[in-house]
Structure formats: structure tokens, C-alpha cells
XYZ file of N, CA, C and O in Angstrom:
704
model
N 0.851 -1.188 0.000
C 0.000 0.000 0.000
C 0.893 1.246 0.000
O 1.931 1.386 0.646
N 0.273 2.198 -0.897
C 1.524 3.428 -1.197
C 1.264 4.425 0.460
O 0.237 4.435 1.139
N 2.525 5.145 0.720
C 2.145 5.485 1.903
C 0.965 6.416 1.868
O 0.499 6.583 2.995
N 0.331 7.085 0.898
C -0.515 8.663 0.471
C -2.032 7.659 0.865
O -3.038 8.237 1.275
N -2.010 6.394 0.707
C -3.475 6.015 0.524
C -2.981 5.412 2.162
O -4.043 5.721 2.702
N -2.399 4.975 2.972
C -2.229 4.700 4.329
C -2.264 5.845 4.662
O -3.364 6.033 5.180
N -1.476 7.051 4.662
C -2.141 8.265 5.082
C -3.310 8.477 5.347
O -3.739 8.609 6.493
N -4.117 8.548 4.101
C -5.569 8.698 4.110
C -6.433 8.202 4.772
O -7.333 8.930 5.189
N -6.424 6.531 5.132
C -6.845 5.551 5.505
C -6.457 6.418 7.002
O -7.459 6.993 7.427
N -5.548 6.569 7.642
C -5.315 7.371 8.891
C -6.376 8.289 9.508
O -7.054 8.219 10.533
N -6.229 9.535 8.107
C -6.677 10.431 8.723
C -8.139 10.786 8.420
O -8.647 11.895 8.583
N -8.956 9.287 7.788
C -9.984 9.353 7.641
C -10.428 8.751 9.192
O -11.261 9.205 9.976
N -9.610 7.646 9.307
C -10.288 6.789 10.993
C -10.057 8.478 11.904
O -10.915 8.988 12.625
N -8.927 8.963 11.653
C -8.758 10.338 12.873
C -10.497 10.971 12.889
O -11.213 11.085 13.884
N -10.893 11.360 11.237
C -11.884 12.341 11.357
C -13.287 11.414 12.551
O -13.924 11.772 13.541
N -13.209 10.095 11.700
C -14.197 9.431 13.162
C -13.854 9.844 14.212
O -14.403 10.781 14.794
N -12.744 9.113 14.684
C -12.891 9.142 15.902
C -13.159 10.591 16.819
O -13.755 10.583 17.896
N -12.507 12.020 16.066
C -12.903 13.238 16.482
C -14.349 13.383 16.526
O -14.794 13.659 17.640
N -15.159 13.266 15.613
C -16.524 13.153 15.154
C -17.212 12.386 16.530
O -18.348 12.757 16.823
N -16.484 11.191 17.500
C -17.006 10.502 18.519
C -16.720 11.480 19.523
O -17.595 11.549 20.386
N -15.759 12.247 19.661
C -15.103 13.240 21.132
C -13.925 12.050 21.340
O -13.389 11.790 22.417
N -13.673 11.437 20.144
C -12.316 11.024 20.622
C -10.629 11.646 20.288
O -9.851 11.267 19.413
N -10.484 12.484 21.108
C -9.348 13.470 20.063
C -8.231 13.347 20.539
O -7.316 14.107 20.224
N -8.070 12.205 21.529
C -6.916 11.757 21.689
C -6.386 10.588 20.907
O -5.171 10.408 20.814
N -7.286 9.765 20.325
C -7.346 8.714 19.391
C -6.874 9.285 18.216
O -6.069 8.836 17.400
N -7.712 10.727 18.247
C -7.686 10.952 16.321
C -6.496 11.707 16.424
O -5.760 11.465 15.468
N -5.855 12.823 17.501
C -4.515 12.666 17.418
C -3.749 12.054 17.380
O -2.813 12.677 16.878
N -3.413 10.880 17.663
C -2.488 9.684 17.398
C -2.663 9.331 15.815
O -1.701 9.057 15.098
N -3.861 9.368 15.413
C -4.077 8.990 13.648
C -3.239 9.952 12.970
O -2.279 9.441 12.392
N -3.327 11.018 12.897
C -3.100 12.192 12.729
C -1.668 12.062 12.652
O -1.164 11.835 11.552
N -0.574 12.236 14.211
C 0.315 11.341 14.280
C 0.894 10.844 13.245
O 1.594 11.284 12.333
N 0.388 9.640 13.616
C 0.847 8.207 12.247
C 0.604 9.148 11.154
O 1.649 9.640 10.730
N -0.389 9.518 10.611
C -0.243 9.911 9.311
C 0.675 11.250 8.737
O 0.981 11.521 7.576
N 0.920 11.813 9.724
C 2.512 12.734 9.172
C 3.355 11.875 9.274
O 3.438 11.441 8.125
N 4.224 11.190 10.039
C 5.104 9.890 9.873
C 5.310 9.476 8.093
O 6.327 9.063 7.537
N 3.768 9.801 7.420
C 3.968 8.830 6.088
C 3.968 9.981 5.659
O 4.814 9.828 4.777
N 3.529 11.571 5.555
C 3.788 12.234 4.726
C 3.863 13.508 5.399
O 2.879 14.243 5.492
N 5.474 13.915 6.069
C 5.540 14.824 6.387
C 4.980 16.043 6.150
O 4.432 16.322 5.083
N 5.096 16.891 7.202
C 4.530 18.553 6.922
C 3.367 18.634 6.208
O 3.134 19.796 5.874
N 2.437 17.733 5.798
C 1.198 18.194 4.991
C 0.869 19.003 5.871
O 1.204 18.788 7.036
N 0.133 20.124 5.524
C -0.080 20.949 5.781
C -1.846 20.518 6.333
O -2.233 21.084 7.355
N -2.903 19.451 5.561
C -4.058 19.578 5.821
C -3.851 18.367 7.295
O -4.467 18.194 8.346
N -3.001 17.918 6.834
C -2.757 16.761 7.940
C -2.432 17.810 9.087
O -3.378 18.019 9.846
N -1.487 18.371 9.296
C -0.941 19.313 10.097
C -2.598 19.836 10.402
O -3.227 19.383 11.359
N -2.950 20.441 9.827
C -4.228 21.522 10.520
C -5.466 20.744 11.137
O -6.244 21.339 11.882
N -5.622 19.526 10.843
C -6.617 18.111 11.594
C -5.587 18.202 13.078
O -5.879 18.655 14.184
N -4.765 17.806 12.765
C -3.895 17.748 14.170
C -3.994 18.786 14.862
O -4.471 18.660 15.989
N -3.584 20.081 14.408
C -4.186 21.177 15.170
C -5.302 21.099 15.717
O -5.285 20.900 16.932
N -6.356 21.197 15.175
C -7.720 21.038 15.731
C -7.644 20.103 17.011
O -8.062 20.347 18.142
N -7.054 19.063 16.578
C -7.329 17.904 17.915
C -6.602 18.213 19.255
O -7.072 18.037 20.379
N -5.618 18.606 19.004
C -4.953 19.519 20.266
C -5.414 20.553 20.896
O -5.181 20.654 22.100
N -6.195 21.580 20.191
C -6.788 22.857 20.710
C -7.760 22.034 21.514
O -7.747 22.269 22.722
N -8.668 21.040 21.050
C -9.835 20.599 21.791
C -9.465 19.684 22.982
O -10.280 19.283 23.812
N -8.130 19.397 22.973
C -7.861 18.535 23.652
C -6.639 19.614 25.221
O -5.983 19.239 26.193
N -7.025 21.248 24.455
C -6.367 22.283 25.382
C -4.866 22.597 25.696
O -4.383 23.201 26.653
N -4.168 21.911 24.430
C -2.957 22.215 24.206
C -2.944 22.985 22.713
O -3.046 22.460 21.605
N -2.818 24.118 22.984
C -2.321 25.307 22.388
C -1.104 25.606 22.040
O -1.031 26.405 21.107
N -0.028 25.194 22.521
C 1.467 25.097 22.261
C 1.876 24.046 21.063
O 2.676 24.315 20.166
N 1.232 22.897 21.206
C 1.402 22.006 19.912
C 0.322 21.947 18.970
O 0.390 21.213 17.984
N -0.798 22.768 19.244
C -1.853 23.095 18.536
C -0.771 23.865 17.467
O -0.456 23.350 16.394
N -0.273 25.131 17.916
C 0.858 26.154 17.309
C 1.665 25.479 16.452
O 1.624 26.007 15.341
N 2.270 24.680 16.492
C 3.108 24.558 16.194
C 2.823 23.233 14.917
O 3.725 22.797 14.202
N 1.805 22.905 14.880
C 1.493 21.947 13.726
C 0.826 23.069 12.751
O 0.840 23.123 11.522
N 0.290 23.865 13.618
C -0.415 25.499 12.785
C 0.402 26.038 12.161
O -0.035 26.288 11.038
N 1.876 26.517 12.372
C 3.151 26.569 11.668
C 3.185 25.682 9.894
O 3.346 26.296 8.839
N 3.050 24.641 9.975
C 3.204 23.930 9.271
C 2.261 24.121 8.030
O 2.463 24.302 6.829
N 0.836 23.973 9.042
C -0.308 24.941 7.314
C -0.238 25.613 7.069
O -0.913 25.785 6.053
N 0.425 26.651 7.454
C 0.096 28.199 7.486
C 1.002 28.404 6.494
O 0.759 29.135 5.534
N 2.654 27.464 6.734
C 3.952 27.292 5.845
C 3.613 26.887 4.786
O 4.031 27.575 3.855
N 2.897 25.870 4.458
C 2.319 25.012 3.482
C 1.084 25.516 2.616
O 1.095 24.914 1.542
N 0.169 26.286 2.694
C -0.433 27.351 2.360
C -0.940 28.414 3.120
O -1.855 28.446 3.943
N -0.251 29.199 2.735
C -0.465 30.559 3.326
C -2.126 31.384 2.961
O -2.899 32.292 3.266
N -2.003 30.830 2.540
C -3.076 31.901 1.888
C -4.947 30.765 2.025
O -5.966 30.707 1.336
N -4.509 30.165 3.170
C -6.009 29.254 3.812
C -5.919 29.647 4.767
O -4.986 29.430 5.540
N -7.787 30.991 5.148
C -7.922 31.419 5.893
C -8.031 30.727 7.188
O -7.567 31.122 8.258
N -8.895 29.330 6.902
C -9.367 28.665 8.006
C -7.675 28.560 9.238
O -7.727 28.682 10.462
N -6.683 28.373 8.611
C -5.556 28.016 9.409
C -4.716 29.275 9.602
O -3.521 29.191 9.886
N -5.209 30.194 9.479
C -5.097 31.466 10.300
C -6.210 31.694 11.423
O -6.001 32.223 12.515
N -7.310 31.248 11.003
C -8.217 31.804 12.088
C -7.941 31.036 13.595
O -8.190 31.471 14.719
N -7.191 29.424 13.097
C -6.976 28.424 13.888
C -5.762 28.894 14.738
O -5.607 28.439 15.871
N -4.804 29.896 14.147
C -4.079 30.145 14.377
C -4.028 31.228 15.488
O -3.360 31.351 16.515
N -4.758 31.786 15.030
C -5.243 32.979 15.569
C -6.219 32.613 17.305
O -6.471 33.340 18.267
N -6.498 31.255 17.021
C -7.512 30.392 18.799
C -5.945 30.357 19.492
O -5.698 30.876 20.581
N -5.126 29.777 18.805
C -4.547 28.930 19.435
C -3.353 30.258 20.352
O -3.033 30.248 21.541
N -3.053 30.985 19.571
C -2.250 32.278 20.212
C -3.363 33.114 21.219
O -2.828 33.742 22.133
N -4.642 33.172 21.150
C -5.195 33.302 22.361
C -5.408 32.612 23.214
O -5.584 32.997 24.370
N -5.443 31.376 22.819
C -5.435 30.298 24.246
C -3.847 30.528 25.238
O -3.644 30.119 26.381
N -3.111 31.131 24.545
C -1.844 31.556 24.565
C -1.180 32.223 25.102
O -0.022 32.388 25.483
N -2.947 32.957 25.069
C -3.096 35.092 25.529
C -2.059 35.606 25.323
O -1.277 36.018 26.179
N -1.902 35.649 23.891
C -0.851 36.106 23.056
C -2.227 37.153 21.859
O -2.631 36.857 20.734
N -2.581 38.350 22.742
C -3.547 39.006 22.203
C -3.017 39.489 20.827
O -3.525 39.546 19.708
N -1.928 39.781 21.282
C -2.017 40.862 19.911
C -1.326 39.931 18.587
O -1.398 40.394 17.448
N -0.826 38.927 18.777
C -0.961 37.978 17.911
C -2.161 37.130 17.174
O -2.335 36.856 15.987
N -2.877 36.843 18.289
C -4.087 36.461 17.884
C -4.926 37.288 16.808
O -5.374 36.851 15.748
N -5.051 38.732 17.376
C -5.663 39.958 16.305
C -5.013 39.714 14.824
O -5.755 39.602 13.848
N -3.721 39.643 14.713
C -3.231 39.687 13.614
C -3.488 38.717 12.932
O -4.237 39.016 12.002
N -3.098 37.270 12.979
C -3.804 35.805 12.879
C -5.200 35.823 12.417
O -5.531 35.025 11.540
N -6.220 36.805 13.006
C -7.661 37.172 12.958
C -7.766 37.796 11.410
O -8.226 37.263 10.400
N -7.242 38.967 11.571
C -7.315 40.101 10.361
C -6.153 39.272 9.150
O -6.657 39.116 8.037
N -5.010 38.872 9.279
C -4.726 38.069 8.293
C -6.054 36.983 7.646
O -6.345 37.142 6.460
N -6.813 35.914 8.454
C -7.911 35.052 7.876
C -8.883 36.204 7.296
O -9.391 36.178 6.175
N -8.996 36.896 7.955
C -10.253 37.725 7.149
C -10.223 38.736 5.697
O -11.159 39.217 5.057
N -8.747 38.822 5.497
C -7.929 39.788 4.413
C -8.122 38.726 3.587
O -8.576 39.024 2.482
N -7.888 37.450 3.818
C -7.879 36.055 3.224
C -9.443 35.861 2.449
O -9.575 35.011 1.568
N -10.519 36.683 2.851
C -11.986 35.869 2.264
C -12.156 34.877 3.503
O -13.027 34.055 3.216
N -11.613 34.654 4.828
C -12.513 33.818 5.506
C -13.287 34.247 6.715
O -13.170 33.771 7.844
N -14.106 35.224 6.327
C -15.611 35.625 6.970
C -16.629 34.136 7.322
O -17.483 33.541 6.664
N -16.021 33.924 8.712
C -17.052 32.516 9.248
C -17.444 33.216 10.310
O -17.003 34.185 10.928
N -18.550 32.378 10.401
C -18.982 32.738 12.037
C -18.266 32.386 13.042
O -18.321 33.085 14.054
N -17.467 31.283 13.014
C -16.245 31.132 13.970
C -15.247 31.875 14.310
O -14.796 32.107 15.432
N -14.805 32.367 12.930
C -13.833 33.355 12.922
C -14.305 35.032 13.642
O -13.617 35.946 14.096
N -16.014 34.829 13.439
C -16.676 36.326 13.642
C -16.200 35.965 15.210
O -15.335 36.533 15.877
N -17.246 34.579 15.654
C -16.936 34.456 16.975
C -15.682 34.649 17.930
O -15.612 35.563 18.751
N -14.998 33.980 17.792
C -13.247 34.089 17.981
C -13.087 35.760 18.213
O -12.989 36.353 19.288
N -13.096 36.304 16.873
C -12.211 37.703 17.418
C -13.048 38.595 18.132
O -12.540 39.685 18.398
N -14.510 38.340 18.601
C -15.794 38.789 19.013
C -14.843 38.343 20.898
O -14.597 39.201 21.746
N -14.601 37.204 21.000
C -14.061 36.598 22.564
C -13.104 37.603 22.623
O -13.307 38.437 23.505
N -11.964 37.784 21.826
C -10.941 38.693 21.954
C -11.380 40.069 21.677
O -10.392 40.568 21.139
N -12.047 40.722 21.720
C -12.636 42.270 21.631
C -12.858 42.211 23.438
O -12.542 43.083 24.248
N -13.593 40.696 23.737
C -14.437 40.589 25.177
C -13.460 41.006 26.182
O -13.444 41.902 27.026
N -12.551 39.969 25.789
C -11.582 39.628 27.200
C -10.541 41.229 26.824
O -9.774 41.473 27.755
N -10.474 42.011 25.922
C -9.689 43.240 26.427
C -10.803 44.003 25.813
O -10.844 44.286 24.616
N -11.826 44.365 26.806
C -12.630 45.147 27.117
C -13.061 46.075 26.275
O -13.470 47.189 26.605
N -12.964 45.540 24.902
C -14.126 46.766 24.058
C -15.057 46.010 23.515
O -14.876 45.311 22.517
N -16.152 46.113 24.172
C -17.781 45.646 24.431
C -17.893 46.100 23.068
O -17.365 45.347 22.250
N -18.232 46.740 22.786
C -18.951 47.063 21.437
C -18.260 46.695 20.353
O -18.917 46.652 19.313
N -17.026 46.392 20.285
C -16.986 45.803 19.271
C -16.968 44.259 18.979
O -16.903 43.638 17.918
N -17.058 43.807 20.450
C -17.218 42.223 21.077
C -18.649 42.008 19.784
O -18.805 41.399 18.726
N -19.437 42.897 20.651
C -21.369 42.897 20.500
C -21.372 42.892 18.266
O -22.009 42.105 17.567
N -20.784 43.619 17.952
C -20.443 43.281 16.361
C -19.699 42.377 15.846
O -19.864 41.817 14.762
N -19.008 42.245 16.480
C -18.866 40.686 16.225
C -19.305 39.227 16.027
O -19.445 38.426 15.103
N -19.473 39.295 17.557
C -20.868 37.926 17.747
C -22.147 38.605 17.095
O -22.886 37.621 17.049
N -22.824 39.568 16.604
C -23.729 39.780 16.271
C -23.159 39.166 14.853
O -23.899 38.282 14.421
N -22.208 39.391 14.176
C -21.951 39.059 12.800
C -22.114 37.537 12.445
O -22.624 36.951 11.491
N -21.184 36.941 14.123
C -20.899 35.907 13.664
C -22.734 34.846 13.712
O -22.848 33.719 13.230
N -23.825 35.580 14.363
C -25.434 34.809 14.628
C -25.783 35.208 13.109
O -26.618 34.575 12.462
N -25.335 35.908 12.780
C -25.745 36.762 11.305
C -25.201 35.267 9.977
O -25.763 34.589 9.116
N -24.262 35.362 10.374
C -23.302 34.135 9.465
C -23.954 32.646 9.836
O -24.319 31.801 9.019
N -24.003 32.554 11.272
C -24.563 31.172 11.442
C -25.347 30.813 12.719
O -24.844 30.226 13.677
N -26.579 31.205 12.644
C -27.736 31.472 13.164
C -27.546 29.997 13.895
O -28.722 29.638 13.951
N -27.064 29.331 14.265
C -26.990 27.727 15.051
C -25.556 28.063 15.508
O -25.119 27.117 16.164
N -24.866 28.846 15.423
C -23.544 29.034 16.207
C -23.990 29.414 17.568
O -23.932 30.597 17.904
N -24.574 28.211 18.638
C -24.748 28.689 20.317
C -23.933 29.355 20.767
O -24.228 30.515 21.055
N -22.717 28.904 20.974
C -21.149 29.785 21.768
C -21.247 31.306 21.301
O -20.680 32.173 21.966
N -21.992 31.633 20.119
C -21.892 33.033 19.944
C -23.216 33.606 19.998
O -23.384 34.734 19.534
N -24.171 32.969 20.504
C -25.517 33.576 21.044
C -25.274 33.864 22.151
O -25.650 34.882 22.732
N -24.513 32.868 22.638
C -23.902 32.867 24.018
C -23.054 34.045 24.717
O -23.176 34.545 25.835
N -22.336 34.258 23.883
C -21.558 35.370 24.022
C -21.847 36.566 23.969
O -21.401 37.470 24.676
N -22.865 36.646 22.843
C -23.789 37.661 22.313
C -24.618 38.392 24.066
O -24.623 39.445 24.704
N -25.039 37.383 24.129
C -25.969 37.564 25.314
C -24.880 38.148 26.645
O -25.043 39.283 27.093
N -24.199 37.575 26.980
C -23.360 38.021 28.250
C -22.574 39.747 27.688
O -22.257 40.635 28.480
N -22.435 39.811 26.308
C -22.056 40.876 25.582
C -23.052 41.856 26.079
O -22.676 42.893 26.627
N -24.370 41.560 25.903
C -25.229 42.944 26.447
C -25.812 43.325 27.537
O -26.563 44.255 27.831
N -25.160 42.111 28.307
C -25.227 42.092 29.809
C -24.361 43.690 29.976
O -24.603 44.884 30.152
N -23.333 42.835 29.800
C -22.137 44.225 30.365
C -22.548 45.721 29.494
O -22.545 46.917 29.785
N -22.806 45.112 28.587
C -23.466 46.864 27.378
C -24.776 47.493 28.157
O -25.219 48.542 27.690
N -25.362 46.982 29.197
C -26.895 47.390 29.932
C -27.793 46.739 29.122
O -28.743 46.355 29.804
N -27.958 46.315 27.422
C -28.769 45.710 26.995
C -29.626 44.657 27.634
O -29.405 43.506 27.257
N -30.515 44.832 28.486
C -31.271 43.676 28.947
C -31.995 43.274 28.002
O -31.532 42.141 27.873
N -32.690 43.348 27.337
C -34.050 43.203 26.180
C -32.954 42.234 25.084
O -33.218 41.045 24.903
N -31.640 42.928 24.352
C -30.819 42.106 23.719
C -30.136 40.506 24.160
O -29.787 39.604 23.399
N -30.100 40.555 25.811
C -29.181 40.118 26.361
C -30.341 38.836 26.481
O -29.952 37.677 26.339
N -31.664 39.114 26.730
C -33.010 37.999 27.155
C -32.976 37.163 25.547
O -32.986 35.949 25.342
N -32.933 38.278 24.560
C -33.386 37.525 23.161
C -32.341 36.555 22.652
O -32.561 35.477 22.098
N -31.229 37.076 22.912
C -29.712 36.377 22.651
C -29.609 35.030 23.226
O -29.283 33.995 22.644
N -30.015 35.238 24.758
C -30.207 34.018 25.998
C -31.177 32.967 25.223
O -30.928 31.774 25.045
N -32.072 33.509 24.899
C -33.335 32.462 24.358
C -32.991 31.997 23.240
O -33.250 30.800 23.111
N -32.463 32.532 22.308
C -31.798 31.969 21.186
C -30.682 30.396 21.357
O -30.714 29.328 20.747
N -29.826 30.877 22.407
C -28.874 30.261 23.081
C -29.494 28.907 23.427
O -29.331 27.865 22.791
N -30.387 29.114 24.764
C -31.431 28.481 25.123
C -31.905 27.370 24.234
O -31.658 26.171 24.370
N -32.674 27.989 23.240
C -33.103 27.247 21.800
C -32.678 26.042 21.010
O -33.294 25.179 20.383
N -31.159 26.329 21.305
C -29.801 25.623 20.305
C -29.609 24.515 21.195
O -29.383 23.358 20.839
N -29.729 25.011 22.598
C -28.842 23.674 23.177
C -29.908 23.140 24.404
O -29.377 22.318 25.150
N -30.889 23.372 24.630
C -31.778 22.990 25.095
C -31.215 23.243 26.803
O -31.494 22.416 27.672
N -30.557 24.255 27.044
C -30.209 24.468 28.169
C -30.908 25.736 28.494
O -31.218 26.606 27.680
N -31.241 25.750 30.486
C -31.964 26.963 30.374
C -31.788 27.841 31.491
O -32.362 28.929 31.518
């Protein structure tokens, strides 16, 4: 078997097992499958993912290196880039990481969300509140940013925003 189709075979079992909440499994796939084809870059950015969720940010980084090296110009692995230097609280890296994906064409609601947390945590509310508003705008089932949305107009005095945001929230995840 050529190593590119054992690769694959890898980092297809990885995407299961992530898909189960297994992301210590699908990091190890992941793993193995750079072993057969160094530095890929999409391989590299699966691995990323599984580390951020798994709350390592340092080797999240550093496989993020690798896509970012490998194509530069894929927003998604800037925006990834851009979690992982705030998990980092490496703010002003993160911003840049942010506005690089978005110079890029990658306007997601994740990405809205993300730099919406980083507006939060250094204290300019209003532009938090346009943010997560962008990112419910982009993807009306994104909870974490109804979520955010809502605690956003807490601190803004918005009560009336902050109830509709909550219920939205509410809505998505059946929590109340």
C-alpha cells in the first residue's frame, strides 16, 4: 500500500474518531499519518484542531506553523491560528492571525466568533457585540456566539438584547 493512501486511511479513521469526542485517538491517527507524509499541511491543521480541543495550544501552534507554511493563503488556518495564540493570551498575535484570515476571504462565524471573545476579554464591548452579532448573522446555530452575544449585552446594559440572545442560546442547546 503506497504510503498517500495509508495516510488517508489514517486520517480518515482520525476524522471518526474526532466526530465521537475522541481526540486523543484521532490525534495519534493524525500522528501516524505525518510519519507517512511529512509537513502536509491539511494533515498538520486536523492535528491542530485535535490539540486545541484537547487544550494544548502550544502544539496546537506549532502543527499550525506547518499549514500556514504550506499554504499561506487558507484562511481557516489562520483563524486556527489565531484560537490557538489566544489560548496563549498572546492578544495581539491572535488579532493579527484574525485580520490576516479575514484579508484572506474567511468571513465565518467562527472566525466572527473568535475575534468577538478577543474584543471581550480586552474590554471593548462594542466591538465584542459586532462581532458575535456578525458571527449569529453568518450562522444562526452558532450557540457559543448567542452565548456570548448575550453576556455581551449584559455588560453593554442591553437587557431586552441580552433575554433575546439568551433564548436563542437556550433554543440551540436545550439548556436553560
Amino acid at each position: 500500500m503506497k504510503q498517500g493512501s495509508r495516510a488517508e486511511e489514517l486520517v480518515n479513521r482520525g476524522i471518526d474518531f474526532s466526530r465521537q469526542g475522541k481526540h486523543l485517538k484521532a490525534a495519534e491517527l493524525f500522528l501516524q499519518a505525518l510519519e507517512l507524509v511529512p509537513r502536509h499541511p491539511v494533515i498538520s491543521f486536523n492535528l491542530a484542531l485535535e490539540y486545541l480541543k484537547l487544550r494544548e495550544p502550544e502544539q496546537a501552534l506549532s502543527c499550525l506553523k506547518n499549514s500556514t507554511g504550506g499554504d499561506p493563503d487558507n484562511p481557516d488556518y489562520w483563524c486556527e491560528t489565531g484560537v490557538a495564540l489566544y489560548e496563549l493570551k498572546d492578544y495581539n498575535g491572535a488579532e493579527e492571525a484574525f485580520d490576516k484570515a479575514v484579508s484572506l476571504g474567511g468571513e465565518t462565524s467562527r472566525l466572527c466568533n473568535s475575534f468577538g471573545v478577543l474584543r471581550f476579554v480586552t474590554e471593548d464591548y462594542s466591538r465584542a457585540r459586532e462581532f458575535f452579532s456578525r458571527a449569529v448573522t453568518l450562522d444562526p446555530g452558532n450557540a457559543d456566539a448567542w452565548f456570548n452575544l448575550a453576556d455581551t449585552f449584559d455588560v453593554l446594559g442591553n437587557r431586552k438584547g441580552a433575554g433575546e440572545a439568551r433564548r436563542e442560546y437556550e433554543k440551540l442547546t436545550g439548556k436553560g
